[in-house]
PDB file of C-alpha atoms and ligand atoms in Angstrom:
ATOM      1  CA  MET A   1      -7.334 -13.043  12.846  1.00 51.00           C
ATOM      2  CA  THR A   2      -9.357 -10.612  15.626  1.00 49.00           C
ATOM      3  CA  GLY A   3     -12.636 -12.695  15.432  1.00 52.00           C
ATOM      4  CA  LEU A   4     -13.056 -14.177  18.277  1.00 58.00           C
ATOM      5  CA  LYS A   5     -11.770 -11.797  20.624  1.00 54.00           C
ATOM      6  CA  VAL A   6     -14.177  -8.646  20.786  1.00 60.00           C
ATOM      7  CA  VAL A   7     -12.159  -5.830  20.434  1.00 53.00           C
ATOM      8  CA  THR A   8     -13.394  -2.115  20.566  1.00 73.00           C
ATOM      9  CA  THR A   9     -11.440   0.454  21.091  1.00 87.00           C
ATOM     10  CA  ILE A  10      -9.080   1.590  17.917  1.00 87.00           C
ATOM     11  CA  ASP A  11      -5.845   0.927  20.373  1.00 87.00           C
ATOM     12  CA  GLU A  12      -7.014  -2.496  21.296  1.00 90.00           C
ATOM     13  CA  ARG A  13      -7.671  -3.078  17.489  1.00 93.00           C
ATOM     14  CA  LEU A  14      -4.154  -1.826  16.988  1.00 94.00           C
ATOM     15  CA  VAL A  15      -2.609  -3.989  19.353  1.00 93.00           C
ATOM     16  CA  ALA A  16      -3.965  -6.810  18.137  1.00 95.00           C
ATOM     17  CA  VAL A  17      -3.496  -6.456  14.329  1.00 97.00           C
ATOM     18  CA  ARG A  18      -0.120  -6.083  15.460  1.00 97.00           C
ATOM     19  CA  ALA A  19       0.078  -9.307  17.387  1.00 97.00           C
ATOM     20  CA  ASP A  20      -1.663 -11.012  14.183  1.00 98.00           C
ATOM     21  CA  ILE A  21       1.301  -9.649  12.099  1.00 98.00           C
ATOM     22  CA  ALA A  22       3.921 -11.163  14.852  1.00 98.00           C
ATOM     23  CA  ARG A  23       2.269 -14.538  14.827  1.00 98.00           C
ATOM     24  CA  ALA A  24       1.989 -14.715  10.959  1.00 98.00           C
ATOM     25  CA  CYS A  25       5.857 -13.653  11.019  1.00 98.00           C
ATOM     26  CA  ARG A  26       6.823 -16.402  13.811  1.00 98.00           C
ATOM     27  CA  GLU A  27       3.986 -19.242  11.788  1.00 98.00           C
ATOM     28  CA  ALA A  28       6.306 -18.311   8.391  1.00 97.00           C
ATOM     29  CA  GLY A  29       9.908 -18.271  10.139  1.00 98.00           C
ATOM     30  CA  ARG A  30      10.217 -14.512   9.304  1.00 98.00           C
ATOM     31  CA  ASP A  31      11.339 -11.655  11.358  1.00 97.00           C
ATOM     32  CA  PRO A  32       8.681  -9.307  12.686  1.00 94.00           C
ATOM     33  CA  GLY A  33      10.581  -6.394  11.649  1.00 96.00           C
ATOM     34  CA  SER A  34      10.246  -7.587   7.954  1.00 97.00           C
ATOM     35  CA  VAL A  35       6.684  -6.467   7.586  1.00 98.00           C
ATOM     36  CA  THR A  36       5.519  -2.752   7.174  1.00 98.00           C
ATOM     37  CA  LEU A  37       2.239  -2.181   8.934  1.00 98.00           C
ATOM     38  CA  VAL A  38       0.653   0.794   6.631  1.00 98.00           C
ATOM     39  CA  ALA A  39      -2.552   2.162   8.694  1.00 98.00           C
ATOM     40  CA  VAL A  40      -4.684   2.691   5.945  1.00 98.00           C
ATOM     41  CA  SER A  41      -6.897   5.836   7.435  1.00 98.00           C
ATOM     42  CA  LYS A  42      -9.124   6.972   3.969  1.00 98.00           C
ATOM     43  CA  THR A  43     -12.551   8.021   4.803  1.00 97.00           C
ATOM     44  CA  PHE A  44     -11.443   8.480   8.401  1.00 97.00           C
ATOM     45  CA  GLY A  45     -10.605  12.344   9.941  1.00 96.00           C
ATOM     46  CA  PRO A  46      -7.566  13.765  12.160  1.00 95.00           C
ATOM     47  CA  GLU A  47      -9.564  12.679  14.887  1.00 93.00           C
ATOM     48  CA  ALA A  48      -9.726   9.008  14.099  1.00 94.00           C
ATOM     49  CA  ILE A  49      -6.268   9.010  13.364  1.00 96.00           C
ATOM     50  CA  ALA A  50      -4.679  10.747  16.166  1.00 94.00           C
ATOM     51  CA  PRO A  51      -4.848   7.875  18.515  1.00 93.00           C
ATOM     52  CA  VAL A  52      -3.057   5.401  15.938  1.00 95.00           C
ATOM     53  CA  ILE A  53      -0.713   8.011  16.349  1.00 96.00           C
ATOM     54  CA  ALA A  54      -0.359   8.257  19.875  1.00 94.00           C
ATOM     55  CA  THR A  55       0.105   4.684  20.257  1.00 93.00           C
ATOM     56  CA  GLY A  56       3.338   5.381  17.866  1.00 95.00           C
ATOM     57  CA  GLN A  57       1.885   3.883  14.264  1.00 97.00           C
ATOM     58  CA  ARG A  58       3.951   6.444  11.860  1.00 98.00           C
ATOM     59  CA  VAL A  59       2.828   4.696   8.428  1.00 98.00           C
ATOM     60  CA  PHE A  60      -0.346   5.989   6.743  1.00 98.00           C
ATOM     61  CA  GLY A  61      -1.929   4.668   3.649  1.00 98.00           C
ATOM     62  CA  GLU A  62      -4.719   6.985   1.624  1.00 98.00           C
ATOM     63  CA  ASN A  63      -6.364   5.837  -1.340  1.00 98.00           C
ATOM     64  CA  ARG A  64      -7.168   9.751  -2.768  1.00 98.00           C
ATOM     65  CA  VAL A  65      -4.958  12.705  -3.299  1.00 98.00           C
ATOM     66  CA  GLN A  66      -7.051  15.188  -2.617  1.00 98.00           C
ATOM     67  CA  GLU A  67      -8.538  13.528   0.732  1.00 98.00           C
ATOM     68  CA  ALA A  68      -4.820  12.858   2.092  1.00 98.00           C
ATOM     69  CA  LYS A  69      -3.888  16.825   1.116  1.00 97.00           C
ATOM     70  CA  ALA A  70      -6.885  18.333   3.065  1.00 97.00           C
ATOM     71  CA  LYS A  71      -5.930  15.812   5.989  1.00 97.00           C
ATOM     72  CA  TRP A  72      -1.806  15.186   6.359  1.00 98.00           C
ATOM     73  CA  PRO A  73      -0.317  18.265   6.326  1.00 96.00           C
ATOM     74  CA  GLY A  74      -1.869  19.342   9.586  1.00 96.00           C
ATOM     75  CA  LEU A  75      -1.449  15.903  10.837  1.00 97.00           C
ATOM     76  CA  ARG A  76       2.328  16.279   9.695  1.00 97.00           C
ATOM     77  CA  GLU A  77       3.276  19.629  11.566  1.00 96.00           C
ATOM     78  CA  ARG A  78       1.857  18.343  15.046  1.00 95.00           C
ATOM     79  CA  HIS A  79       3.695  14.921  14.983  1.00 96.00           C
ATOM     80  CA  ALA A  80       7.119  13.839  13.834  1.00 96.00           C
ATOM     81  CA  GLY A  81       7.773  11.011  11.507  1.00 97.00           C
ATOM     82  CA  ILE A  82       4.841  10.459   9.664  1.00 98.00           C
ATOM     83  CA  GLU A  83       5.173   8.226   6.102  1.00 98.00           C
ATOM     84  CA  LEU A  84       2.457   8.662   3.697  1.00 98.00           C
ATOM     85  CA  HIS A  85       1.642   5.610   1.165  1.00 98.00           C
ATOM     86  CA  LEU A  86      -0.628   6.114  -1.779  1.00 98.00           C
ATOM     87  CA  VAL A  87      -2.698   2.999  -1.776  1.00 98.00           C
ATOM     88  CA  GLY A  88      -4.994   4.156  -4.578  1.00 98.00           C
ATOM     89  CA  PRO A  89      -4.870   4.532  -8.196  1.00 97.00           C
ATOM     90  CA  LEU A  90      -3.144   7.858  -9.157  1.00 98.00           C
ATOM     91  CA  GLN A  91      -4.091   9.918 -12.321  1.00 98.00           C
ATOM     92  CA  SER A  92      -1.330  11.382 -13.899  1.00 97.00           C
ATOM     93  CA  ASN A  93      -2.338  14.831 -14.142  1.00 97.00           C
ATOM     94  CA  LYS A  94      -2.126  14.467 -10.233  1.00 98.00           C
ATOM     95  CA  ALA A  95       1.342  13.086 -10.267  1.00 98.00           C
ATOM     96  CA  LYS A  96       2.910  16.429  -9.085  1.00 98.00           C
ATOM     97  CA  GLU A  97       0.812  16.726  -5.926  1.00 98.00           C
ATOM     98  CA  ALA A  98       1.218  12.631  -4.923  1.00 98.00           C
ATOM     99  CA  VAL A  99       5.249  13.157  -5.707  1.00 98.00           C
ATOM    100  CA  ALA A 100       5.058  16.072  -3.041  1.00 98.00           C
ATOM    101  CA  LEU A 101       3.048  14.319  -1.042  1.00 98.00           C
ATOM    102  CA  PHE A 102       3.590  10.967  -0.368  1.00 98.00           C
ATOM    103  CA  ASP A 103       6.544   9.131   0.385  1.00 98.00           C
ATOM    104  CA  ALA A 104       5.274   5.518  -1.234  1.00 98.00           C
ATOM    105  CA  ILE A 105       2.804   5.302  -4.360  1.00 98.00           C
ATOM    106  CA  HIS A 106       1.841   1.696  -4.332  1.00 98.00           C
ATOM    107  CA  SER A 107      -0.172   1.771  -7.576  1.00 98.00           C
ATOM    108  CA  LEU A 108       2.189   2.315 -10.859  1.00 98.00           C
ATOM    109  CA  ASP A 109       0.505   0.819 -13.568  1.00 98.00           C
ATOM    110  CA  ARG A 110       1.307   2.605 -17.100  1.00 98.00           C
ATOM    111  CA  PRO A 111       3.717   4.257 -18.561  1.00 98.00           C
ATOM    112  CA  SER A 112       2.117   7.489 -18.795  1.00 98.00           C
ATOM    113  CA  LEU A 113       2.144   7.292 -15.368  1.00 98.00           C
ATOM    114  CA  ALA A 114       5.819   6.439 -15.062  1.00 98.00           C
ATOM    115  CA  GLU A 115       6.864   9.235 -17.199  1.00 98.00           C
ATOM    116  CA  ALA A 116       5.021  11.677 -15.662  1.00 98.00           C
ATOM    117  CA  LEU A 117       6.509  10.531 -12.150  1.00 98.00           C
ATOM    118  CA  ALA A 118      10.077  10.576 -13.137  1.00 98.00           C
ATOM    119  CA  LYS A 119       9.365  14.082 -14.206  1.00 98.00           C
ATOM    120  CA  GLU A 120       8.075  15.156 -11.316  1.00 98.00           C
ATOM    121  CA  MET A 121      10.616  13.294  -9.186  1.00 98.00           C
ATOM    122  CA  ALA A 122      13.537  14.797 -11.150  1.00 98.00           C
ATOM    123  CA  ARG A 123      11.841  18.614 -10.705  1.00 98.00           C
ATOM    124  CA  GLN A 124      11.266  17.911  -6.898  1.00 98.00           C
ATOM    125  CA  GLY A 125      13.867  15.636  -6.458  1.00 98.00           C
ATOM    126  CA  ARG A 126      12.278  13.522  -4.302  1.00 98.00           C
ATOM    127  CA  ALA A 127      12.053   9.645  -4.635  1.00 97.00           C
ATOM    128  CA  PRO A 128       9.030   8.107  -2.867  1.00 98.00           C
ATOM    129  CA  LEU A 129       9.232   4.194  -2.855  1.00 98.00           C
ATOM    130  CA  LEU A 130       7.567   2.793  -6.091  1.00 98.00           C
ATOM    131  CA  PHE A 131       5.263  -0.385  -6.453  1.00 99.00           C
ATOM    132  CA  VAL A 132       4.320  -1.764  -9.477  1.00 98.00           C
ATOM    133  CA  GLU A 133       0.829  -2.872  -9.298  1.00 98.00           C
ATOM    134  CA  ILE A 134       0.153  -6.126 -10.597  1.00 98.00           C
ATOM    135  CA  ASN A 135      -4.066  -7.083 -11.447  1.00 98.00           C
ATOM    136  CA  THR A 136      -3.139 -10.833 -10.622  1.00 98.00           C
ATOM    137  CA  GLY A 137      -6.862 -11.403 -11.100  1.00 98.00           C
ATOM    138  CA  GLY A 138      -7.002  -9.985 -15.090  1.00 98.00           C
ATOM    139  CA  GLU A 139     -10.072  -8.117 -13.435  1.00 98.00           C
ATOM    140  CA  PRO A 140     -11.538  -5.563 -15.970  1.00 96.00           C
ATOM    141  CA  GLN A 141     -12.895  -3.458 -13.839  1.00 95.00           C
ATOM    142  CA  LYS A 142      -9.493  -2.967 -11.700  1.00 96.00           C
ATOM    143  CA  SER A 143      -6.516  -0.849 -12.467  1.00 96.00           C
ATOM    144  CA  GLY A 144      -3.058  -2.894 -12.403  1.00 98.00           C
ATOM    145  CA  VAL A 145      -0.729  -4.456 -14.923  1.00 98.00           C
ATOM    146  CA  LEU A 146      -1.808  -7.589 -16.291  1.00 98.00           C
ATOM    147  CA  PRO A 147       0.606 -10.272 -15.329  1.00 98.00           C
ATOM    148  CA  GLN A 148       1.753 -11.274 -18.635  1.00 98.00           C
ATOM    149  CA  GLU A 149       2.657  -7.621 -19.436  1.00 98.00           C
ATOM    150  CA  ALA A 150       4.277  -7.162 -15.842  1.00 98.00           C
ATOM    151  CA  ASP A 151       8.132  -7.834 -17.042  1.00 98.00           C
ATOM    152  CA  ASN A 152       8.129  -5.780 -19.750  1.00 98.00           C
ATOM    153  CA  PHE A 153       6.577  -2.798 -17.898  1.00 98.00           C
ATOM    154  CA  ILE A 154       8.726  -2.991 -15.254  1.00 98.00           C
ATOM    155  CA  LYS A 155      11.693  -2.947 -17.656  1.00 98.00           C
ATOM    156  CA  ASN A 156      10.194   0.123 -19.246  1.00 98.00           C
ATOM    157  CA  CYS A 157      10.274   1.428 -16.147  1.00 98.00           C
ATOM    158  CA  ARG A 158      13.727   0.884 -15.755  1.00 98.00           C
ATOM    159  CA  GLU A 159      15.011   1.623 -18.913  1.00 98.00           C
ATOM    160  CA  SER A 160      12.820   3.757 -19.784  1.00 98.00           C
ATOM    161  CA  TYR A 161      12.249   6.404 -17.765  1.00 98.00           C
ATOM    162  CA  GLY A 162      14.978   5.576 -15.100  1.00 98.00           C
ATOM    163  CA  LEU A 163      12.956   4.586 -12.015  1.00 98.00           C
ATOM    164  CA  LYS A 164      13.924   2.533  -9.263  1.00 97.00           C
ATOM    165  CA  VAL A 165      10.685   0.513  -8.655  1.00 98.00           C
ATOM    166  CA  ALA A 166      11.082  -1.585  -5.632  1.00 96.00           C
ATOM    167  CA  GLY A 167       8.098  -3.994  -5.138  1.00 98.00           C
ATOM    168  CA  VAL A 168       4.768  -5.449  -6.309  1.00 98.00           C
ATOM    169  CA  MET A 169       1.303  -4.470  -5.197  1.00 98.00           C
ATOM    170  CA  CYS A 170      -1.401  -6.578  -5.927  1.00 98.00           C
ATOM    171  CA  LEU A 171      -5.071  -6.465  -4.886  1.00 97.00           C
ATOM    172  CA  PRO A 172      -6.883 -10.233  -5.420  1.00 97.00           C
ATOM    173  CA  PRO A 173     -10.412 -10.466  -6.370  1.00 97.00           C
ATOM    174  CA  LEU A 174     -12.889 -10.215  -3.683  1.00 95.00           C
ATOM    175  CA  GLU A 175     -14.604 -13.416  -4.453  1.00 95.00           C
ATOM    176  CA  GLU A 176     -11.449 -15.944  -4.819  1.00 97.00           C
ATOM    177  CA  PRO A 177      -9.024 -17.336  -2.623  1.00 97.00           C
ATOM    178  CA  PRO A 178      -5.926 -14.882  -2.303  1.00 98.00           C
ATOM    179  CA  ALA A 179      -3.022 -16.727  -1.872  1.00 98.00           C
ATOM    180  CA  PRO A 180      -2.824 -17.995  -5.479  1.00 98.00           C
ATOM    181  CA  HIS A 181      -3.164 -14.174  -6.365  1.00 98.00           C
ATOM    182  CA  PHE A 182      -0.298 -13.389  -3.641  1.00 98.00           C
ATOM    183  CA  ALA A 183       2.113 -16.485  -4.810  1.00 98.00           C
ATOM    184  CA  LEU A 184       2.317 -14.904  -8.546  1.00 98.00           C
ATOM    185  CA  ALA A 185       2.678 -11.043  -6.977  1.00 98.00           C
ATOM    186  CA  ALA A 186       5.685 -12.525  -5.037  1.00 98.00           C
ATOM    187  CA  LYS A 187       6.563 -14.659  -8.461  1.00 98.00           C
ATOM    188  CA  ILE A 188       7.012 -11.642 -10.656  1.00 98.00           C
ATOM    189  CA  ALA A 189       8.738  -9.632  -7.664  1.00 98.00           C
ATOM    190  CA  ARG A 190      11.139 -12.303  -7.439  1.00 98.00           C
ATOM    191  CA  ARG A 191      12.217 -12.934 -11.086  1.00 98.00           C
ATOM    192  CA  ASN A 192      12.548  -9.199 -11.597  1.00 98.00           C
ATOM    193  CA  GLU A 193      14.712  -8.481  -8.597  1.00 98.00           C
ATOM    194  CA  MET A 194      11.951  -6.471  -6.523  1.00 98.00           C
ATOM    195  CA  ASN A 195      12.248  -6.674  -3.059  1.00 97.00           C
ATOM    196  CA  LEU A 196       9.210  -5.354  -1.397  1.00 98.00           C
ATOM    197  CA  LEU A 197       5.743  -6.645  -1.730  1.00 98.00           C
ATOM    198  CA  SER A 198       2.747  -4.882  -0.937  1.00 99.00           C
ATOM    199  CA  MET A 199      -0.334  -7.559  -0.294  1.00 98.00           C
ATOM    200  CA  GLY A 200      -2.651  -8.489   2.172  1.00 98.00           C
ATOM    201  CA  MET A 201      -5.588  -6.474   4.132  1.00 98.00           C
ATOM    202  CA  SER A 202      -7.500  -6.680   7.104  1.00 98.00           C
ATOM    203  CA  ARG A 203      -9.512 -10.200   5.428  1.00 96.00           C
ATOM    204  CA  ASP A 204      -6.231 -11.933   4.560  1.00 98.00           C
ATOM    205  CA  PHE A 205      -2.668 -10.537   5.737  1.00 98.00           C
ATOM    206  CA  PRO A 206      -2.132 -13.267   7.493  1.00 98.00           C
ATOM    207  CA  ALA A 207      -1.824 -15.195   3.890  1.00 98.00           C
ATOM    208  CA  ALA A 208      -0.453 -12.808   2.525  1.00 98.00           C
ATOM    209  CA  ILE A 209       3.019 -12.591   5.127  1.00 98.00           C
ATOM    210  CA  ALA A 210       3.067 -16.301   4.555  1.00 98.00           C
ATOM    211  CA  LEU A 211       4.098 -15.788   1.261  1.00 98.00           C
ATOM    212  CA  GLY A 212       6.101 -13.094   1.711  1.00 98.00           C
ATOM    213  CA  ALA A 213       4.515  -9.909   2.264  1.00 98.00           C
ATOM    214  CA  THR A 214       6.793  -6.860   3.416  1.00 98.00           C
ATOM    215  CA  HIS A 215       3.962  -4.403   3.667  1.00 98.00           C
ATOM    216  CA  VAL A 216       0.349  -4.736   4.487  1.00 98.00           C
ATOM    217  CA  ARG A 217      -2.538  -2.258   4.176  1.00 98.00           C
ATOM    218  CA  ILE A 218      -4.760  -2.806   6.590  1.00 98.00           C
ATOM    219  CA  GLY A 219      -7.643  -0.213   7.107  1.00 98.00           C
ATOM    220  CA  THR A 220     -11.112  -2.028   8.701  1.00 97.00           C
ATOM    221  CA  ALA A 221      -9.079  -4.027  11.444  1.00 97.00           C
ATOM    222  CA  ILE A 222      -7.834  -0.866  12.784  1.00 96.00           C
ATOM    223  CA  PHE A 223     -10.525   1.559  12.251  1.00 95.00           C
ATOM    224  CA  GLY A 224     -13.331  -0.015  12.018  1.00 93.00           C
ATOM    225  CA  GLU A 225     -16.181  -0.289   9.050  1.00 93.00           C
ATOM    226  CA  ARG A 226     -15.930   2.695   6.520  1.00 93.00           C
ATOM    227  CA  ASP A 227     -19.415   3.864   5.679  1.00 86.00           C
TER     228      ASP A 227
HETATM  229  C1  PLP B   1      -9.291   0.399   1.443  1.00 77.32           C
HETATM  230  C2  PLP B   1      -7.727  -0.476   1.040  1.00 77.32           C
HETATM  231  C3  PLP B   1      -7.259  -1.407   1.930  1.00 77.32           C
HETATM  232  C4  PLP B   1      -7.430  -1.611   3.443  1.00 77.32           C
HETATM  233  O1  PLP B   1      -8.541  -2.524   3.001  1.00 77.32           O
HETATM  234  P1  PLP B   1      -9.433  -3.165   3.920  1.00 77.32           P
HETATM  235  O2  PLP B   1     -10.134  -4.374   4.039  1.00 77.32           O
HETATM  236  O3  PLP B   1     -10.168  -1.877   5.194  1.00 77.32           O
HETATM  237  O4  PLP B   1      -7.943  -3.318   5.431  1.00 77.32           O
HETATM  238  C5  PLP B   1      -5.820  -1.611   1.402  1.00 77.32           C
HETATM  239  N1  PLP B   1      -5.361  -1.276  -0.036  1.00 77.32           N
HETATM  240  C6  PLP B   1      -6.097  -0.622  -1.173  1.00 77.32           C
HETATM  241  C7  PLP B   1      -5.193  -0.430  -2.502  1.00 77.32           C
HETATM  242  C8  PLP B   1      -7.570   0.281  -0.406  1.00 77.32           C
HETATM  243  O5  PLP B   1      -7.806   0.856  -1.133  1.00 77.32           O
END
């Protein structure tokens, strides 16, 4: 983690995060190229995002469709090769905008959304990478499919809606050690023959990488605290 170092600028924080990802990969005997850093820029404006793009970062995460729609078309005009990931919950009535804007959606968690996404993907001829969100802690206030319903839901996405679901996403309960949740998400992905694992945030990404994360979603450690 970056806790012991005094890091001040976005540049330095990004360098530190990349070094921590590389170290976690080394310790796990993994290729650092097997982990994608999704820089979660929610709540931050283009003036904070531009310096991160300038360091070479191209993959960004947002949690709201409207916010992303206001921010990213302009940034995309100025910078080539941006890949945008939706990491927050998605309402079915925003599926159209989400499919048009995002290259990956990490929050597929119910049949009505699977249906809306399938329809829009066919209509727009676009195929964002899809992750099924698992509510590994069974928390009532959180979105995500319950672990015991995951296999059926994934099968349903594939067979009823023809969706190529590529991976699993999880967001462990704040007050619990994250490793068992990461392990459970990894197990669900493996037994459903999915290769991608979206897990790990600022506070816990080394543990997520140790358990197979392919996409770490990191906001605070790069951009600083949100208001
Ligand atoms: C905000 C957010 C993140 C990033 O969290 P940090 O703790 O700031 O790194 C990751 N995933 C999701 C789903 C988020 O909403």
